[in-house]
Amino acid sequence: MAVPAASAQLGARLTGVLELPERLEALIGPMRERASRLVEARVVGGRTVPPPELEEWLAATFGSVDAVREQRIVKVTNPATLESTIFAPLRVRRPIDGPARGADLSAEIAATEGDPFCHPETGTPAEPLGRLRGARVVTGANAALADAHHAVIVFDTHDPLGFDAELVLDVLETGRAWAERARADDPEAANYLLVWNCLWRAGGSIVHGHAQALLGAGRHYEQIDRLRRDVAAYAARHDGDLVEELVAVHRSVGLSIEMADGVTLVANLTPRKERELLLVGSAGMEETDPRFADALARTLVAYRDRIGVRSFNLAVWRPPLGADTTRDAAWDAIPPMVRLVDRGDPFSRPSDIGAMELYGTPIVGSDPYDLTEALR
Ligand SMILES: [Zn+2]
C-alpha cells in the first residue's frame, strides 16, 4: 500500500530509522550513488482492527490504540551482501510472558561464584602448548573443541560485566598472542576468530567472564568468508571497496561516530539483532593496534554503562594471519572489524532469536538512530 511520508505522520520524531528512505533521497552526487549500491530501504504500512475489548490493554501495552491500528515498518537491505533487517518499532513493546522483571542480576551472578573458571588451572584443561597469561587473563583449552585450536580466555574477575578498558585490551592482546603461538606450531592454521558471549542469554554456558579464541585452517569462518566473497564481487562489479563504502554510507546518513584516526563506529543499518554496532578499522591495521583496541574498549564500556546492555555477543573479524601471497586479494581490503549485538534482558524467557532470525530476515525493534545518539 502507498504510505505517506513518515515525517508527516511522526511529528516530533524526525530522526528515526523510519525516515531512512527520505534521508537516502536527500543525498546527492557520489554519496547518493554509493548509497544506491549499498542500501535499499522500503517503508511498509500495515493495519490491524482491534476489538473494543482489547483497546484498554493495547493502549497500556503499546502506548495508544492508534499505534496498533496503523503501523509502519521499514525493511532495509544491503544489495551487495544481501544482509537485511526488518525494523518493526512496535515489537519492542510486545508483552512478554514469564517472571523475572526486577530479578537481581548481580545476585544471580554472585550465586555462581566458585565456578570452574574461578580456578582455571584446575577448572579448565590446559593446551598441549601450555597456558598463556596476560595481565588479567589466562588461557585454557576449551573442554569441547570447535576447531583444532580453541581456547577459553578466562578473566580474573568472576563478574562477566566487571570488565574495564584495561581488561578488554588484555583480551585482544592475549587472544592474538595465543593465535600466533598456535600458528607457529601449526602454520596452516591462519584463520583467527575471537568471540565473547556474555551471559547465558548470549549462549555463554559459564557465567564467569571469559572470551574464546579459535584458530583453524582451510576456509575462514562462515560469516567472514561470506564478507570476503562479497568484497571480491563488489570490487569486480563496481571497482569499489565494499567495507570502506559501507562505512561512508553510514556516515552520510548520520549513523557513524569517529572513534580514532582510521577507526569508525557505526550503528548497523542491517543489524542481525538489537542494537548492533560495527567497529571498523582500516585495511592493513591490526586488531591489536592501540587505536582500534582502545576504541573497542570504550565502545564496550559505553554499551554496558550508557545503553545498559547486560548480555551481548561480540566477534572480532580480521583477515587470516600472516602473508600468504596465494590467498584471495579481497582479504587485503578487509580491515579489523568488531560486530557487537545486544541479546536483551537476561531474565526474559522467550529467546530473541526465532525462525525469522534463523531462516528469514531478522526483526529488530530498536532504532540505530537512538543508539548513535546515546553513544555520541
Ligand atoms: Zn567464576
mmCIF file of C-alpha atoms in Angstrom, residues 5 10 16 61 98 219 230 272:
data_model
loop_
_atom_site.group_PDB
_atom_site.id
_atom_site.type_symbol
_atom_site.label_atom_id
_atom_site.label_comp_id
_atom_site.label_asym_id
_atom_site.label_seq_id
_atom_site.Cartn_x
_atom_site.Cartn_y
_atom_site.Cartn_z
ATOM 1 C CA ALA A 5 5.940 10.438 4.202
ATOM 2 C CA LEU A 10 5.534 11.057 13.107
ATOM 3 C CA GLY A 16 14.486 7.575 13.348
ATOM 4 C CA THR A 61 0.919 -2.016 26.352
ATOM 5 C CA GLY A 98 7.280 -15.050 32.260
ATOM 6 C CA ARG A 219 38.282 -21.641 4.754
ATOM 7 C CA ASP A 230 31.098 -10.042 -1.164
ATOM 8 C CA ARG A 272 21.468 -9.166 12.963
#
